[in-house]
mmCIF file of C-alpha atoms in Angstrom:
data_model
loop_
_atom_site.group_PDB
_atom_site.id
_atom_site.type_symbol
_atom_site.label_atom_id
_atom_site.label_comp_id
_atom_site.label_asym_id
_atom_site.label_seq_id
_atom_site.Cartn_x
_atom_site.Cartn_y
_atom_site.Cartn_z
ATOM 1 C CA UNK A 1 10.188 6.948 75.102
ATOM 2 C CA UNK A 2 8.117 4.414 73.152
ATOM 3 C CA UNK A 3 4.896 3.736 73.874
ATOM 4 C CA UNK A 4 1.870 1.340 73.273
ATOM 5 C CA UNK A 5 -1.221 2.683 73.640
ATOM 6 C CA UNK A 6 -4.092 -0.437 73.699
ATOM 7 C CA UNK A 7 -7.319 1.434 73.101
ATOM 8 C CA UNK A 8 -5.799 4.402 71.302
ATOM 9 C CA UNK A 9 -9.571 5.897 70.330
ATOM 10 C CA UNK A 10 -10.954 6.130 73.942
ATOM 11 C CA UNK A 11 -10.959 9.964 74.841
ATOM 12 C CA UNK A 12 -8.695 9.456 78.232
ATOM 13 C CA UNK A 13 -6.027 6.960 76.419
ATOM 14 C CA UNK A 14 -5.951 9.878 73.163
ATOM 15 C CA UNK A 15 -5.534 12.596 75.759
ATOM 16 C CA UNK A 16 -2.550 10.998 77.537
ATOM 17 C CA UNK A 17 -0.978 9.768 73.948
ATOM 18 C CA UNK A 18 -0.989 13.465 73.413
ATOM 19 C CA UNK A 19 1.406 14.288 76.570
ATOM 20 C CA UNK A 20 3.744 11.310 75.716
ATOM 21 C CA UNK A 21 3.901 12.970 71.959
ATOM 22 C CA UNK A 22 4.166 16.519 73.247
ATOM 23 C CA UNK A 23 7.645 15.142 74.690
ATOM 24 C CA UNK A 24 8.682 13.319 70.819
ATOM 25 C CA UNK A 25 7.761 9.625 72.083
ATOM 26 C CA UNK A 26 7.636 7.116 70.079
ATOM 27 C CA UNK A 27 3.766 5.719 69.835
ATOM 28 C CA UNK A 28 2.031 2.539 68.747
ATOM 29 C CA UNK A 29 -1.877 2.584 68.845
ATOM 30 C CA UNK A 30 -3.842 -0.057 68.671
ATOM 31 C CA UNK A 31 -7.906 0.007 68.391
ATOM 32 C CA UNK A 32 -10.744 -1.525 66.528
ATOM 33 C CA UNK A 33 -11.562 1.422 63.879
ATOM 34 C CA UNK A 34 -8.294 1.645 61.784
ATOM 35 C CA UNK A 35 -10.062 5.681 60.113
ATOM 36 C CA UNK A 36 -9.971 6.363 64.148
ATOM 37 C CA UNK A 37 -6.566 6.168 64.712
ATOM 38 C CA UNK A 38 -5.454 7.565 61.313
ATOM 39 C CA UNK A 39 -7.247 10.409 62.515
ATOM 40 C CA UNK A 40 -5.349 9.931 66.305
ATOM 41 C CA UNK A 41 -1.838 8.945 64.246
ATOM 42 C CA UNK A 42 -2.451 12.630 62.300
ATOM 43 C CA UNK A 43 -3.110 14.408 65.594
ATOM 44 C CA UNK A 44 -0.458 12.790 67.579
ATOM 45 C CA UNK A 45 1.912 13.603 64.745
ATOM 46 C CA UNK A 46 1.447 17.042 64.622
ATOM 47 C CA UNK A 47 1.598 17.180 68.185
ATOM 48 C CA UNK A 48 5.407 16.115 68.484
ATOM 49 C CA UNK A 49 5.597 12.520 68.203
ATOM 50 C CA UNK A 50 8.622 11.057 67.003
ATOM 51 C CA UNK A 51 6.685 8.311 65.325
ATOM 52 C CA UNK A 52 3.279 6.832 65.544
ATOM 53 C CA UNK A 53 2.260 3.208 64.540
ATOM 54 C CA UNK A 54 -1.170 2.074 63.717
ATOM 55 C CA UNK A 55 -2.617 -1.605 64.684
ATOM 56 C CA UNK A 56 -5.963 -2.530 63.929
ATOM 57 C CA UNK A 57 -7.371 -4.939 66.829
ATOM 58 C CA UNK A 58 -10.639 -6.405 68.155
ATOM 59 C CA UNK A 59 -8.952 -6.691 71.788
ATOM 60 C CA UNK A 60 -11.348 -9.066 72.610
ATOM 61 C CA UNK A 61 -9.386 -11.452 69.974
ATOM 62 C CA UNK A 62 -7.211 -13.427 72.771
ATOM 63 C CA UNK A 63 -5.526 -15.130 70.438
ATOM 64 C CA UNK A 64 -4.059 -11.819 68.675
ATOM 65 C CA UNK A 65 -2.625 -10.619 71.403
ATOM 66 C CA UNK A 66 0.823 -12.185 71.496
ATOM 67 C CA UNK A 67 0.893 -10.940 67.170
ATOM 68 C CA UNK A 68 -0.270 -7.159 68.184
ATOM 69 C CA UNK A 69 2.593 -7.038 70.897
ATOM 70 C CA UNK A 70 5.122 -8.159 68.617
ATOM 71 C CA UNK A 71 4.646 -5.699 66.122
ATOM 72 C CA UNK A 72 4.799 -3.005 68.587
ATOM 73 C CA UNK A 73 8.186 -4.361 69.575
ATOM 74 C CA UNK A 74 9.264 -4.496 66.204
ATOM 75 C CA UNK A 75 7.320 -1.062 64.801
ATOM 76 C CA UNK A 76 9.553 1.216 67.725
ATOM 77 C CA UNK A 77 11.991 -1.195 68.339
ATOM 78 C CA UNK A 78 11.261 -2.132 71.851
ATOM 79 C CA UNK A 79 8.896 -0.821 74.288
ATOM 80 C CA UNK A 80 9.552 1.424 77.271
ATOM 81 C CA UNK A 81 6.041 1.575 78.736
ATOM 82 C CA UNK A 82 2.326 0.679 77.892
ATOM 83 C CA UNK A 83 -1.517 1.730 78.593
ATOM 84 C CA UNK A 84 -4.238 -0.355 78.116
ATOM 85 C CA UNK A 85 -7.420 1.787 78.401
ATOM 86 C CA UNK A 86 -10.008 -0.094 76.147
ATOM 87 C CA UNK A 87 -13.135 -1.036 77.561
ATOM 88 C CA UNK A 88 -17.180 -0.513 78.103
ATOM 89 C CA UNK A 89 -19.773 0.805 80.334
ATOM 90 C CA UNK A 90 -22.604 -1.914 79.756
ATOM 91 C CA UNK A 91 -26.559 -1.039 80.686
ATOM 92 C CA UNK A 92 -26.695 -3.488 84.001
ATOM 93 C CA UNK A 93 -30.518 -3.842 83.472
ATOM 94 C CA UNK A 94 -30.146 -5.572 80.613
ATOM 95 C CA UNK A 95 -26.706 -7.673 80.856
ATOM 96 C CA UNK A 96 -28.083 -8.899 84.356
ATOM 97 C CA UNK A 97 -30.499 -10.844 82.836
ATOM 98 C CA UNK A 98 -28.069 -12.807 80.315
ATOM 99 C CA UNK A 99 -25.696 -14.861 80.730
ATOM 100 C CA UNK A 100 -23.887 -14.129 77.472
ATOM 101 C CA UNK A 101 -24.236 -10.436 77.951
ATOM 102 C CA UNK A 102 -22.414 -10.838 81.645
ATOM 103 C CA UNK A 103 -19.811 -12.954 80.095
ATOM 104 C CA UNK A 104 -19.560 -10.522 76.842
ATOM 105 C CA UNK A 105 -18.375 -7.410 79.487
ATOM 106 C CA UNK A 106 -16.042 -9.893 81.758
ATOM 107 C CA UNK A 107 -14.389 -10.822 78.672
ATOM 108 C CA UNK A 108 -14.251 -7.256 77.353
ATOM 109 C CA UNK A 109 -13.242 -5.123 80.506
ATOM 110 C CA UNK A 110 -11.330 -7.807 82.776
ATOM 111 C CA UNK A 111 -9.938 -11.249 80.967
ATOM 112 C CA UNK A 112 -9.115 -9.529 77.403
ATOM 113 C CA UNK A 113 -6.779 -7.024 80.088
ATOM 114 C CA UNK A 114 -5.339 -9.168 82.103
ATOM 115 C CA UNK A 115 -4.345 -11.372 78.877
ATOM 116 C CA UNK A 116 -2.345 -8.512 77.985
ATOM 117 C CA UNK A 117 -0.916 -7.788 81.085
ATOM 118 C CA UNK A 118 0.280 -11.162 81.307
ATOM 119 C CA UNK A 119 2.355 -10.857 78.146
ATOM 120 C CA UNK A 120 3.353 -7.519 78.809
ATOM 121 C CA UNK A 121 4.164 -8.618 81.986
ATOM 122 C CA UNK A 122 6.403 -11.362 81.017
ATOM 123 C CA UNK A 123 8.194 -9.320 78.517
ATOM 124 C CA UNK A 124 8.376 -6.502 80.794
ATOM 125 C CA UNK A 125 10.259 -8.839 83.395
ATOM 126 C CA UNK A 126 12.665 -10.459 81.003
ATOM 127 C CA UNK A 127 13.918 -6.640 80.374
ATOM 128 C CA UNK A 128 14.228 -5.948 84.019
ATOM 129 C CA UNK A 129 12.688 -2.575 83.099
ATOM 130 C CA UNK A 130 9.599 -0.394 81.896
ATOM 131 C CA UNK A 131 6.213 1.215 82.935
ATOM 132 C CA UNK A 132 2.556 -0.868 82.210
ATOM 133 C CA UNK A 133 -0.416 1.172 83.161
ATOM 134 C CA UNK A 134 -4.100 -0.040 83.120
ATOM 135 C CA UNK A 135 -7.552 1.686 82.948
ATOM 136 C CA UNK A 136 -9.140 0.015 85.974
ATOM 137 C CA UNK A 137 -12.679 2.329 87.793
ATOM 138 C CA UNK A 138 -13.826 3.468 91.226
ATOM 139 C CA UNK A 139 -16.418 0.618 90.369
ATOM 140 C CA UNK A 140 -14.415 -1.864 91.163
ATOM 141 C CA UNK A 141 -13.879 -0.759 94.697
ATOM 142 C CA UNK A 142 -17.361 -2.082 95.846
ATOM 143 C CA UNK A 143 -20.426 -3.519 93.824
ATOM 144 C CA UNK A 144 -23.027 -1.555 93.510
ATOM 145 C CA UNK A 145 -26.593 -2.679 92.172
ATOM 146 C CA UNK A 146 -26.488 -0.051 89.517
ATOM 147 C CA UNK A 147 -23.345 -0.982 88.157
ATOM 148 C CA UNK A 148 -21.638 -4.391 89.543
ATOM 149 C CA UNK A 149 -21.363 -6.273 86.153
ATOM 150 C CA UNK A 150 -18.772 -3.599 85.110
ATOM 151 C CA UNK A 151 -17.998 -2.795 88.898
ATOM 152 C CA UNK A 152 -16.652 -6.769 89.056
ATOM 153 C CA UNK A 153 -14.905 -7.207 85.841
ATOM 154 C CA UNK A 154 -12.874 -3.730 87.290
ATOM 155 C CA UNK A 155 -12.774 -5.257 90.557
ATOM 156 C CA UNK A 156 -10.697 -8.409 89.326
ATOM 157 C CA UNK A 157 -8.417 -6.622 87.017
ATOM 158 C CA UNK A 158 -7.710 -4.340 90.055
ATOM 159 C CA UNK A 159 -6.889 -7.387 91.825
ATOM 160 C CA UNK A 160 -4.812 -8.665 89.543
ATOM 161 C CA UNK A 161 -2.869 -5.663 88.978
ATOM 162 C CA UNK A 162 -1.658 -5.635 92.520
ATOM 163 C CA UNK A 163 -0.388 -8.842 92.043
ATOM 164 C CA UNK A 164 1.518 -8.791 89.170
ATOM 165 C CA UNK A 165 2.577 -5.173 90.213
ATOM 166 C CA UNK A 166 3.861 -7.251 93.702
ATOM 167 C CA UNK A 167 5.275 -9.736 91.410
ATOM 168 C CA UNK A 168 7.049 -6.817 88.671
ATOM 169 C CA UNK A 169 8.283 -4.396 91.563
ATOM 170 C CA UNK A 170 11.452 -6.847 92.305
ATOM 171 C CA UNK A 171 12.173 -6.726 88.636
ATOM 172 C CA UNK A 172 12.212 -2.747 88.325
ATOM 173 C CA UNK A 173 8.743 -2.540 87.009
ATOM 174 C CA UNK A 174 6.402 -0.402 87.652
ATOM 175 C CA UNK A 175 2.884 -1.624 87.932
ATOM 176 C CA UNK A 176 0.212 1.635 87.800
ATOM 177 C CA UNK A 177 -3.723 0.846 88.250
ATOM 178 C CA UNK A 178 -5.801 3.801 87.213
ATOM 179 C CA UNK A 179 -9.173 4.734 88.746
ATOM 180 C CA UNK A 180 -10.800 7.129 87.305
ATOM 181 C CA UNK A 181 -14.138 8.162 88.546
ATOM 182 C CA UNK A 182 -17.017 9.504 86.015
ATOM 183 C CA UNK A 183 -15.505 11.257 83.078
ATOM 184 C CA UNK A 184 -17.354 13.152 80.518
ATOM 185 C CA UNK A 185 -16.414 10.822 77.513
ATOM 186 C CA UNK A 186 -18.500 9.229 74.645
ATOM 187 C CA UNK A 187 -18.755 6.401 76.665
ATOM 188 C CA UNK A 188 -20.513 8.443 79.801
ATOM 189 C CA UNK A 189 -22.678 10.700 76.944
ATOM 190 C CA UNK A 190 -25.880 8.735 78.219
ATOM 191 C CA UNK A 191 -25.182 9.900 81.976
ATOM 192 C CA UNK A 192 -26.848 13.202 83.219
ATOM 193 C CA UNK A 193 -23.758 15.234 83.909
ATOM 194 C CA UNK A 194 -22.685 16.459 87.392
ATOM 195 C CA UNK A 195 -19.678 18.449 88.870
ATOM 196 C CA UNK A 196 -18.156 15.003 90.117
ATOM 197 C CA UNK A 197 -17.532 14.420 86.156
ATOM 198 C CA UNK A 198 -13.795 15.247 85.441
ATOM 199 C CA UNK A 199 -12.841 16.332 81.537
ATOM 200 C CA UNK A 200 -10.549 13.493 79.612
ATOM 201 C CA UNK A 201 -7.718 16.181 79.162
ATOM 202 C CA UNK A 202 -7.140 16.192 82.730
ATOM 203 C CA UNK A 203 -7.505 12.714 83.339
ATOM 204 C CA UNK A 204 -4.817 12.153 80.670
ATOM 205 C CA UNK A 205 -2.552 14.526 81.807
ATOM 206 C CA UNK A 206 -2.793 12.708 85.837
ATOM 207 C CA UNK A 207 -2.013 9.018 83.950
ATOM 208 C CA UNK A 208 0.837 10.570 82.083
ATOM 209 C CA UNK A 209 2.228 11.504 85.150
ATOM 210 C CA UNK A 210 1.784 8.718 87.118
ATOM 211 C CA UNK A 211 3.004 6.441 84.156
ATOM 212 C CA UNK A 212 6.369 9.108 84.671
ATOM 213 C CA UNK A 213 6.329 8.489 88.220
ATOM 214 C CA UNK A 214 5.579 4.505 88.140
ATOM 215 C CA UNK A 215 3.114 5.319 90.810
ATOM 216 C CA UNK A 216 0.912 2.423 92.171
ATOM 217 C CA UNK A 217 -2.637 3.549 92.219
ATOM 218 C CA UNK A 218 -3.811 6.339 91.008
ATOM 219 C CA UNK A 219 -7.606 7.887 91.671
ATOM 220 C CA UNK A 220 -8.445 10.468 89.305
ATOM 221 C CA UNK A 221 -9.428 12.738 90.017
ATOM 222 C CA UNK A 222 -7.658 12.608 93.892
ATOM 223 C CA UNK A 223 -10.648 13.235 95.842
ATOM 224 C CA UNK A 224 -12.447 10.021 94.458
ATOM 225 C CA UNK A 225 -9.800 8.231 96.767
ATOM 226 C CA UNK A 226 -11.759 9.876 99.744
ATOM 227 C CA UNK A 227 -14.908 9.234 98.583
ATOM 228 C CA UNK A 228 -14.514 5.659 97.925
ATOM 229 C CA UNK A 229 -12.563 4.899 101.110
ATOM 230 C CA UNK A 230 -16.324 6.176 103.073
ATOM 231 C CA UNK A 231 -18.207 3.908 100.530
ATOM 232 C CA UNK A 232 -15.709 0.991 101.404
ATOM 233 C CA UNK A 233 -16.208 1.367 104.931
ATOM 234 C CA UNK A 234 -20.074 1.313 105.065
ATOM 235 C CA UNK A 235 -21.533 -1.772 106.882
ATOM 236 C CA UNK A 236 -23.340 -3.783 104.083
ATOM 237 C CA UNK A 237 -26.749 -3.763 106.200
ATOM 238 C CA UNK A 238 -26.713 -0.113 105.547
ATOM 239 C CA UNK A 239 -24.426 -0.689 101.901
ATOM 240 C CA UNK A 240 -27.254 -2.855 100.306
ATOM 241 C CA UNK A 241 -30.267 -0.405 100.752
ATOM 242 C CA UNK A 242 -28.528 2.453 98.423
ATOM 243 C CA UNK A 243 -29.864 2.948 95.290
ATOM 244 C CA UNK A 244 -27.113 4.847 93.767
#
């Protein structure tokens, strides 16, 4: 199988490149720190892959996207599936009180996504076959006030992945959005842990699997599809005066 992997360096997308190399795929990783993913390339190497690719990649350079894409093409000589986990967890106290900061995390965790998705998409289509995964959150199922900057940037992407997944499915595409819930990552290292938090390893291992299985929507873990349906259904009179 060959593979791109758009945000090779986050902890979930690493641990899931790691099942897709245990099985020889083909890998191309793309992230901003090119010492990170010679480290990842070494790693993934080691760990069975038939061949890994490095691209080095602010992701929130639009205009690159169409460039990164085709040298992933070209690097494993077509593409059978894709992840795109990059992102951020912004401090809403202080991006709710700029503009720029707001725009800064729509830009980084929804529009820089979804411009990938749409040429993945397209490509995807044209080959009538393939797999595209994306990292979308439990955030996005309903804003909350301590979190609904990055709650709504996850909120549209998970939007638009239905669509394009309604759009892909008569094509022989499979469309998977991934919500994971908290996950004990650099990215969460600020949050007091809990026992809701779920290790990366088995959060990679679930997306491999439903990447396999071209499943639709994935919580991970499973139970946060519970919990979220009961925070979906709470009238917003009684919604608005939580805290959490």
């Amino acid at each position: 199988m060959k593979v791109l992997v758009v945000g090779a360096s986050s902890a979930i997308a690493h641990e899931t490149a790691r099942c897709f190399a245990a099985d020889g795929a083909a890998l191309f990783l793309v992230g901003r720190s090119a010492e990170k993913l010679a480290a990842i390339q070494h790693d993934l190497e080691v760990r069975g892959a038939s061949k890994v690719a490095t691209y080095t990649l602010d992701l929130n350079e639009l205009a690159q996207h169409e460039a990164m894409i085709d040298a992933a093409y070209e690097a494993l000589g077509g593409l059978d599936a894709a992840l795109i986990a990059h992102g951020t967890l912004p401090n809403q106290a202080a991006v709710q009180t700029s503009v720029e900061q707001t725009m800064q995390e729509f830009q980084t965790n929804c529009l820089s996504t979804i411009s990938l998705l749409t040429i993945l998409g397209n490509r995807f289509e044209q080959q009538r076959r393939g797999c595209i995964a994306a990292i979308s959150s439990v955030a996005g199922d309903r804003g909350r006030s301590s979190n609904y900057v990055y709650g709504a940037a996850k909120g549209a992407l998970t939007v638009f992945l239905s669509g394009l997944r309604g759009r892909l499915e008569k094509s022989g595409v499979a469309v998977v959005t991934i919500k994971p819930g908290f996950v004990d990552t650099p990215m969460t290292a600020h949050i007091k842990k809990n026992p809701l938090f779920a290790k990366p390893g088995a959060v990679g291992k679930r997306i491999y699997t439903a990447m396999l299985k071209g499943q639709d929507v994935v919580y991970v873990p499973w139970f946060w599809r519970y919990v979220m349906w009961i925070i979906r259904v709470l009238p917003e009179s009684m919604f608005k005066k939580l805290s959490f």
